[in-house]
XYZ file of C-alpha atoms in Angstrom:
473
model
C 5.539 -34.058 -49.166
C 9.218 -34.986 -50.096
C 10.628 -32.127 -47.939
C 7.912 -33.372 -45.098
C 9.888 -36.405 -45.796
C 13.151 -34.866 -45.553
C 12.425 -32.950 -42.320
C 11.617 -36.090 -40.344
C 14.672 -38.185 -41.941
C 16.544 -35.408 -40.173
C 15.174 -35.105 -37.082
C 15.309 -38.956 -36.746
C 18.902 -38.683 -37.913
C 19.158 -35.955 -34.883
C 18.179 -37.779 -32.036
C 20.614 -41.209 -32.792
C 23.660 -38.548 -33.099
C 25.813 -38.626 -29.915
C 26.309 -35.391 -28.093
C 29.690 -35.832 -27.904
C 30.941 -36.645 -31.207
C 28.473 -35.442 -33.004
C 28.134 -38.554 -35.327
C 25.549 -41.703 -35.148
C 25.808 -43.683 -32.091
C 28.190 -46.727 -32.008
C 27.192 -49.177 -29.846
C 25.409 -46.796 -27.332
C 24.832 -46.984 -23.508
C 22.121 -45.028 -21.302
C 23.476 -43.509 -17.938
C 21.379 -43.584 -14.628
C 19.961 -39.698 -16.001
C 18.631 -41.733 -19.173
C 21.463 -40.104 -21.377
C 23.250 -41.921 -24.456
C 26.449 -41.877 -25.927
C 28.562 -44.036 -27.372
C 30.134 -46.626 -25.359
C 33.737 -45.408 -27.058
C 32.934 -41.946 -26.220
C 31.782 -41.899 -22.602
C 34.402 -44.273 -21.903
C 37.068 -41.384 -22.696
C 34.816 -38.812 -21.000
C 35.179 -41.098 -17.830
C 38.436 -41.348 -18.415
C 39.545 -37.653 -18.352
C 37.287 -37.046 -15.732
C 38.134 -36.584 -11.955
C 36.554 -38.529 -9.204
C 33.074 -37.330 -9.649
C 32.109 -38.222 -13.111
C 29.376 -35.422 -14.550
C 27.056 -36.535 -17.468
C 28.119 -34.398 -20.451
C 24.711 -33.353 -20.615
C 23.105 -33.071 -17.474
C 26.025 -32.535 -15.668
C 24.234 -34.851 -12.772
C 27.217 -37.154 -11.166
C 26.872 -40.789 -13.256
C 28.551 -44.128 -12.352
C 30.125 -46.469 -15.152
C 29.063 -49.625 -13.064
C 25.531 -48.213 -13.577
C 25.785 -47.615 -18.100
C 23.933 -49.901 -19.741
C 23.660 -51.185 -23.908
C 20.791 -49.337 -25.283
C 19.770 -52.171 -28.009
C 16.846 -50.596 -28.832
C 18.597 -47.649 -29.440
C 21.179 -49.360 -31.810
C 18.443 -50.582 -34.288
C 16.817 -47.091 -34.567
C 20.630 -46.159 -35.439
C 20.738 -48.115 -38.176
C 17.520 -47.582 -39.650
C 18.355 -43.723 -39.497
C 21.728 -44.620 -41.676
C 19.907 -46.230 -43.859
C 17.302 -43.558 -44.190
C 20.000 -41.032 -43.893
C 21.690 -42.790 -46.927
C 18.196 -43.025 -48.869
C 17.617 -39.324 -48.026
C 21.642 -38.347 -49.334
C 20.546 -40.136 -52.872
C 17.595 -38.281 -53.419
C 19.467 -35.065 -52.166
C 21.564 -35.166 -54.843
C 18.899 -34.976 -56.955
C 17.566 -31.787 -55.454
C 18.112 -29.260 -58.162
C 18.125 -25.425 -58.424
C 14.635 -23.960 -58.529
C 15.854 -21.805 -60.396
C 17.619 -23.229 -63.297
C 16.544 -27.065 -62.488
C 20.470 -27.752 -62.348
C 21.709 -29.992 -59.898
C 23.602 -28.121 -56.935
C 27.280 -28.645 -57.449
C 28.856 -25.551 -55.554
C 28.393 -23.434 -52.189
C 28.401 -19.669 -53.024
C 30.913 -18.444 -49.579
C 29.025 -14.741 -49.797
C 25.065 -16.128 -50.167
C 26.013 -19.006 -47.084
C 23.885 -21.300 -49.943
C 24.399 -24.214 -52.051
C 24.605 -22.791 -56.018
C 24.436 -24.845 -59.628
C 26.655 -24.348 -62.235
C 24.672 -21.684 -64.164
C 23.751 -19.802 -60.599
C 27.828 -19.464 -60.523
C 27.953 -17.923 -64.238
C 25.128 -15.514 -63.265
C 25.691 -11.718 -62.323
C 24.364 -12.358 -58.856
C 27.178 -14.554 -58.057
C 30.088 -13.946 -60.441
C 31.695 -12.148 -58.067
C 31.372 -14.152 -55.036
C 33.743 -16.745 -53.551
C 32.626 -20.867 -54.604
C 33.639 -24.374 -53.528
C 32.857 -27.599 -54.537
C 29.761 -28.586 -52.523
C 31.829 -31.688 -50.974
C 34.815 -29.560 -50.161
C 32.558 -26.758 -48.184
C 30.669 -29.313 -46.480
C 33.831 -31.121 -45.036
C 35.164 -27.638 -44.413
C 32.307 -26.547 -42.026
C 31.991 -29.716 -40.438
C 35.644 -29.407 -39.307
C 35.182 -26.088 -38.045
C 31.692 -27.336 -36.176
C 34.420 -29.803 -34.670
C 36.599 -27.563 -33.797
C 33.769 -25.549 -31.814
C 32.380 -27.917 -30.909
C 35.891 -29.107 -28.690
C 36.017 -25.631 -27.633
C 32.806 -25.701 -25.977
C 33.167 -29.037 -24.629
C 36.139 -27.570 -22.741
C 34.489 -24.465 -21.743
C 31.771 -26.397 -20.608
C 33.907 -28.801 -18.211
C 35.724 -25.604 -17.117
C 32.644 -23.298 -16.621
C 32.231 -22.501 -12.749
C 30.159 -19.788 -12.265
C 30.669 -17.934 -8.908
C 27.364 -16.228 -9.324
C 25.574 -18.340 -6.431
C 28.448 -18.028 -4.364
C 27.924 -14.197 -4.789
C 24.707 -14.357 -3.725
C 25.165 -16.215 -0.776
C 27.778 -13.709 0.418
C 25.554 -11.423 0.189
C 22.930 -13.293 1.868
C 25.668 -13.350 4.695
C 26.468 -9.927 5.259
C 22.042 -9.322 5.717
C 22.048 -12.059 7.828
C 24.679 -10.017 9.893
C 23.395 -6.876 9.376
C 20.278 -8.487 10.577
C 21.573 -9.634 14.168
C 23.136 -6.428 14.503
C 20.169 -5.058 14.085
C 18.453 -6.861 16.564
C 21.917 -6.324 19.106
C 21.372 -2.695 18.896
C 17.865 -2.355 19.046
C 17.995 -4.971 22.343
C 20.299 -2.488 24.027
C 18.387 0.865 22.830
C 15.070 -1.023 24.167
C 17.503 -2.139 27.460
C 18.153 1.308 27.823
C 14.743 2.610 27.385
C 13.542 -0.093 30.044
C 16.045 1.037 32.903
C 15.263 4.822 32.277
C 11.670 3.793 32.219
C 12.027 2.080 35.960
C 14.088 5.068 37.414
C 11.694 7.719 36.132
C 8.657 5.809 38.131
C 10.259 5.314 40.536
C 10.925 8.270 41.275
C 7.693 8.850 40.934
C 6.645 6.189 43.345
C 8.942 8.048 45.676
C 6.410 11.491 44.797
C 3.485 9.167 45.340
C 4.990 8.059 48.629
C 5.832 11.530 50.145
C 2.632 12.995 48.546
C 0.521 10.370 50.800
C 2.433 11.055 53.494
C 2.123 14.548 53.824
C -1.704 13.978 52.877
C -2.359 11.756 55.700
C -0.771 14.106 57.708
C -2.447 16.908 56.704
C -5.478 15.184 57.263
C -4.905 13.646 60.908
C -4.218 17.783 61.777
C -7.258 18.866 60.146
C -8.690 16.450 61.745
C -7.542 17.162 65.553
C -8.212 20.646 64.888
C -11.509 20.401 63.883
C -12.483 17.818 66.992
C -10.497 20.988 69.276
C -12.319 23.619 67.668
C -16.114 22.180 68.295
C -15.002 21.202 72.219
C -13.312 24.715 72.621
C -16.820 26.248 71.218
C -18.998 24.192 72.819
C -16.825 24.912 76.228
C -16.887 28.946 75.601
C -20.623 28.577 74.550
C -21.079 26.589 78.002
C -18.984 29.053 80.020
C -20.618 32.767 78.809
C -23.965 30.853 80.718
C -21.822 30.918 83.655
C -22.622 33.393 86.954
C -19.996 35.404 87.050
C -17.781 33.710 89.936
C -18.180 30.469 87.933
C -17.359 32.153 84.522
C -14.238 33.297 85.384
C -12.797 30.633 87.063
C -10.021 28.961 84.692
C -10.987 31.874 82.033
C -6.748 32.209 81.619
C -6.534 28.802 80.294
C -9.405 28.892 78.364
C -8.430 32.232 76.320
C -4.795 30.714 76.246
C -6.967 27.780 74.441
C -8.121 30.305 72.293
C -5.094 31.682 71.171
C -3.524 28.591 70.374
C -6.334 27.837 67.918
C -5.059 30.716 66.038
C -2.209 29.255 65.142
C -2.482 28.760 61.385
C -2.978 25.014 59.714
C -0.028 23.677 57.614
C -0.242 23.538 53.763
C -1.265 20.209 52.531
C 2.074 19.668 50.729
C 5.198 21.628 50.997
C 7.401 24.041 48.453
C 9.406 21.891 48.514
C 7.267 18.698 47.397
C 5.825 21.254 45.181
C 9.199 22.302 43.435
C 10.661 18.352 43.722
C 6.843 17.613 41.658
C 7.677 20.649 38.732
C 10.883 19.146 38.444
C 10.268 15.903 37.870
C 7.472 17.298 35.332
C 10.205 19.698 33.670
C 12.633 16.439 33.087
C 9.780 14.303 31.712
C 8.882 16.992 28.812
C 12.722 17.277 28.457
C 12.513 13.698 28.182
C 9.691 13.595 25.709
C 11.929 16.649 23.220
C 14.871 14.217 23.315
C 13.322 11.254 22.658
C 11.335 12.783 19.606
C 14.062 14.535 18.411
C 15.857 11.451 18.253
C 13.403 9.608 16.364
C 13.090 12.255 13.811
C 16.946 12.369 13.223
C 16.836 8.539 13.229
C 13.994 8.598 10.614
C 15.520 11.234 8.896
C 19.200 9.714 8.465
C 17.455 5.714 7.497
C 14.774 7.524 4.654
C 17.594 8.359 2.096
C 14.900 8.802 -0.651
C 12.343 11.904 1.170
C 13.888 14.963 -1.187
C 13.001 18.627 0.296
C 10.633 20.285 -2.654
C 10.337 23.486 -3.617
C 8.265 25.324 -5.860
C 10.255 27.041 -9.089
C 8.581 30.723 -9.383
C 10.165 30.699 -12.834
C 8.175 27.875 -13.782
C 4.710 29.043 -12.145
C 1.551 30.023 -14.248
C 0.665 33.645 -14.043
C -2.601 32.125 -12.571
C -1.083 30.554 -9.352
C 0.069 32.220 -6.072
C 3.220 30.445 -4.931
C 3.980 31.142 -0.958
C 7.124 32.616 0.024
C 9.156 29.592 0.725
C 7.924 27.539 -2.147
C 6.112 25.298 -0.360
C 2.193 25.904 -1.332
C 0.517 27.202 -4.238
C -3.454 28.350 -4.569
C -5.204 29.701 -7.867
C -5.685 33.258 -8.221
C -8.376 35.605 -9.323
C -7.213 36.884 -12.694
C -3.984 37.316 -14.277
C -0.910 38.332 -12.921
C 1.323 40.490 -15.162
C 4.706 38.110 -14.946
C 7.682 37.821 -17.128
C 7.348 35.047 -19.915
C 10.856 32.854 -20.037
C 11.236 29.596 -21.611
C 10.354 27.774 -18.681
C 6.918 29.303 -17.661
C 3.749 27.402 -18.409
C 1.864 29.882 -19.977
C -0.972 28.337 -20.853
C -1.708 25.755 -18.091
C -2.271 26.302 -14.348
C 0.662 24.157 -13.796
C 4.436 24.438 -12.392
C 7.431 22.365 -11.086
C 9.362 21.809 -8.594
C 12.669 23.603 -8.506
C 14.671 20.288 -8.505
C 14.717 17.214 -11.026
C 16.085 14.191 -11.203
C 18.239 11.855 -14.055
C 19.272 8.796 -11.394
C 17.812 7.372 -8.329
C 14.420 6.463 -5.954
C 13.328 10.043 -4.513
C 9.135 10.585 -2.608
C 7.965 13.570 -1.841
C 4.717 14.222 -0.901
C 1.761 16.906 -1.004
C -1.113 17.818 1.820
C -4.469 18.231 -0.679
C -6.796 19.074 2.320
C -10.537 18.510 0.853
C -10.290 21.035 -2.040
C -10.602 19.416 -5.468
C -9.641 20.477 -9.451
C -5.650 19.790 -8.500
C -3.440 17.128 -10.265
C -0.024 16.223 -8.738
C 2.783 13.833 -10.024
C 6.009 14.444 -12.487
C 6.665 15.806 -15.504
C 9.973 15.642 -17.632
C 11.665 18.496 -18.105
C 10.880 19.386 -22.181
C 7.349 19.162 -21.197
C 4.904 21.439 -23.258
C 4.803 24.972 -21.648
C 3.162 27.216 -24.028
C 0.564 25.523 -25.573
C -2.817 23.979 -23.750
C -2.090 20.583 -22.033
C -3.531 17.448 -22.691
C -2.202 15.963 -18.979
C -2.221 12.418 -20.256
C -0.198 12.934 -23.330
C 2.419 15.436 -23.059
C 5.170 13.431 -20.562
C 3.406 13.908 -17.352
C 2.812 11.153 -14.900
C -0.036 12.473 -12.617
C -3.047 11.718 -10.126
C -6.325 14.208 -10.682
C -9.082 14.747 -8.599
C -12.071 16.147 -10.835
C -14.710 18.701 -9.724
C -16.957 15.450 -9.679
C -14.816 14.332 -6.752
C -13.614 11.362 -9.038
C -10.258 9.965 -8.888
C -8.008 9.578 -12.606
C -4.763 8.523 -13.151
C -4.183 10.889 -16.189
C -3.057 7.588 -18.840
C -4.511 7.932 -22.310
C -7.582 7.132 -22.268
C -7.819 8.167 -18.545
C -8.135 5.557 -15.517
C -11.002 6.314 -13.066
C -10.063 4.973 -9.576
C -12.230 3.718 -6.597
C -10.571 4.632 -3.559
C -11.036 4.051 -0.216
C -11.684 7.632 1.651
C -10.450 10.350 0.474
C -6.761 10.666 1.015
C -5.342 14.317 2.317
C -2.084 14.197 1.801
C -0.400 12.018 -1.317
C 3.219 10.364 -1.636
C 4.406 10.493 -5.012
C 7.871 7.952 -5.733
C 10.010 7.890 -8.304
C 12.304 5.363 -9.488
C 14.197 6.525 -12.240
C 15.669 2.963 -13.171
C 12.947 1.043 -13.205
C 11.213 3.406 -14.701
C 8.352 3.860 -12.104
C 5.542 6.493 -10.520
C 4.031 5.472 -8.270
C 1.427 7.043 -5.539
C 0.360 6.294 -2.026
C -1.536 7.243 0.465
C 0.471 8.759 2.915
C -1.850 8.553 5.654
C -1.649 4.831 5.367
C 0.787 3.703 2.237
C -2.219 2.906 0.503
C -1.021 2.169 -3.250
C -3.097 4.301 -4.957
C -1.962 3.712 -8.943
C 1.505 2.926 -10.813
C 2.882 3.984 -14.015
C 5.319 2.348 -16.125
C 7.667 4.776 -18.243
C 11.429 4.666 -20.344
C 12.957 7.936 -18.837
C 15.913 9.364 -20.629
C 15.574 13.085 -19.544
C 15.597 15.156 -16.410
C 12.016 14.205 -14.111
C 10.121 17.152 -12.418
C 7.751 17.347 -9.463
C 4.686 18.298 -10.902
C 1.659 20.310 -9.718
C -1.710 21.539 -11.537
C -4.874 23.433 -9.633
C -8.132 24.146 -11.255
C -10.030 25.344 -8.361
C -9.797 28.326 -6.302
C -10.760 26.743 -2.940
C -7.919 23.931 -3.817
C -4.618 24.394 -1.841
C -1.451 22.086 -2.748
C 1.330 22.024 0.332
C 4.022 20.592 0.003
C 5.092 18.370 3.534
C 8.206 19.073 5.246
């Protein structure tokens, strides 16, 4: 109860102690931010101050027109020094617990006040004592002295961190419009090639139509020709023979000209202008897809190129000749054993890892199942039977139950939406993060949370012969 006692006394004796000396308030005034100080000390403070006065504690700008006499204030001040003075008397009748000897001395090694027979003991007959008086005035004057020091670094702290920030919130704002500049004149571009390739072809169109109608209007005539010329020769072989032959030169000369043959319905030359044009467009179609693959390729910084390590690879598992699938085998394949072979898992790793950085890769599953792909560290277990969620390997499995697991211990079944063919796995070796997507849609698919502080593998396990893992370009 008496250190109950004790504990409030100080905390009352706490809040009526000014911030800036550090002593009870004298004649104390509030601020506009509901601050107090003594009217002594924030004078000064105002004093050294520039033009904008800041509150020593709030730093918020204050007005000495605007301090007022906390009176209130000034009466709980003096009934803390009088409690503070009631609370000093029966201090100094706190004795050792110990030895139940009143505490005369402060033991320099311990940081604690001592008595008399604590001083003569062996656990302090070596150590360094004061006179409890004498080390209390001591600290306080070094609290003083720290405590100027930090009053000065506090009225000359200016942190530039914001500033930082907002610089670099400038250059993305510029980065920004020149991204917008340069896409406005790619899409400007785009836009006039776009009107000169139709038209052109509304030139085609135009020509095509022409020669159409043309065709058409001869086919046309011919046709009308043909059925008169019949129906005349048809008319004429009824003839008597005077009557027949009269006018027979023009009418075989009639003939003759309908033997004439009947133009193509469009030129070579329409023809070759039409191939052209069609040659140009697929030209067209190479560049422009070639260009956004080298675009998309230059901006994605974190896609790595994978490849399989044969060294690695499970005597069980057929790797393809450019490392870039692997299947399950029938039976055992006689292969060298080497310290990085997983011998007893159908498991192996990519040929490159990773100590720094954000790198994706990702796999084509197809609809086989029995296959787990992720990342492993590099001392993972390679001789002995794997426990997948225990022995440093980050991974997503698809069962023989066609269930989803991120391989955690215990392991985490997953409800998915479809069933995702090919599978994005990112690492961020910082942060400290797996993560996998669906790569058909960037799905998140599950995350892991890890401490690397070793090289990080691409990972791959298959438990099913029909199962095929590819790696994507």
């Amino acid at each position: 109860m008496a250190q109950a006692a004790v504990k409030l006394t100080e905390d009352l004796q706490n809040e009526v102690t000014c911030p800036i000396c550090l002593d009870s308030f004298k004649d104390p005034m509030i601020t506009e931010c509901s601050h107090n100080f003594c009217r002594a000390c924030i004078t000064a403070h105002c004093k050294a101050s520039s033009q904008e006065i800041p509150c020593p504690q709030c730093r918020k700008k204050i007005q000495p027109r605007n301090f007022r006499p906390n009176r209130q204030l000034a009466n709980m001040v003096e009934i803390a020094v009088q409690l503070g003075l009631e609370a000093a008397k029966k201090a100094e009748e706190i004795v050792c617990e110990e030895h139940k000897e009143s505490l005369k001395l402060f033991c320099e090694e311990d940081q604690r006040p001592i008595c008399l027979v604590c001083r003569e003991s062996q656990a302090h007959r070596g150590h360094t004592v004061a006179p409890i008086e004498e080390a209390a005035q001591e600290y306080k004057e070094k609290l003083q002295n720290s405590l100027c020091f930090l009053q000065k670094a506090r009225e000359e702290f200016k942190p530039y961190g914001e500033e930082k920030s907002n610089e670099l919130l400038r250059q993305t704002e510029s980065e920004r419009q020149k991204i917008f500049f340069e896409f406005e004149q790619l899409h400007q571009f785009l836009n006039e090639q776009q009107s000169l390739l139709l038209a052109q072809l509304e030139v085609l169109d135009k020509e095509i139509l022409k020669r159409r109608n043309e065709y058409v209007t001869t086919i046309s005539e011919k046709t009308l020709l043909l059925s008169e010329l019949i129906s005349e020769i048809q008319r004429k072989c009824s003839q008597p023979p005077t009557e027949f032959l009269k006018d027979i030169g023009s009418t075989l000369s009639r003939c003759e000209s309908m033997k004439v043959p009947t133009p193509e319905p469009v030129s070579p030359v329409l023809k070759k202008r039409v191939s052209n044009f069609s040659e140009n467009n697929d030209l067209i179609r190479g560049v422009l897809a070639t260009f956004k693959e080298n675009l998309r390729a230059q901006l994605d910084k974190e896609k790595v190129n994978v490849t399989l390590d044969p060294e690695t690879a499970n005597p069980h598992l057929i790797l393809s000749e450019d490392g870039k699938s692997v299947r399950l085998r029938e039976g055992w394949l006689d292969m060298p054993d080497n310290p990085k072979r997983f011998m007893s898992s159908p498991s192996v790793l990519g040929s490159e890892g990773f100590t720094e950085g954000r790198h994706y890769w990702e796999i084509e599953v197809g609809d086989g199942d029995g296959w787990a792909v992720g990342a492993a560290t590099e001392s993972v277990n390679r001789k002995e039977p794997l426990r997948l969620q225990m022995e440093g390997i980050w991974a997503l499995r698809l069962d023989w139950n066609h269930q989803y697991t991120a391989l955690t211990f215990p392991p985490t079944s997953l409800s998915l939406d479809g069933r995702p063919r090919k599978i994005r796995v990112h690492l961020d070796y910082e942060e400290g993060q797996i993560t996998f997507y669906n790569a058909e849609n960037m799905a998140k698919i599950y995350n892991f949370s890890a401490s690397f502080n070793e090289k990080i593998f691409p990972y791959f396990w298959l438990w099913s012969s029909g199962s095929l893992i590819q790696i994507c370009p």
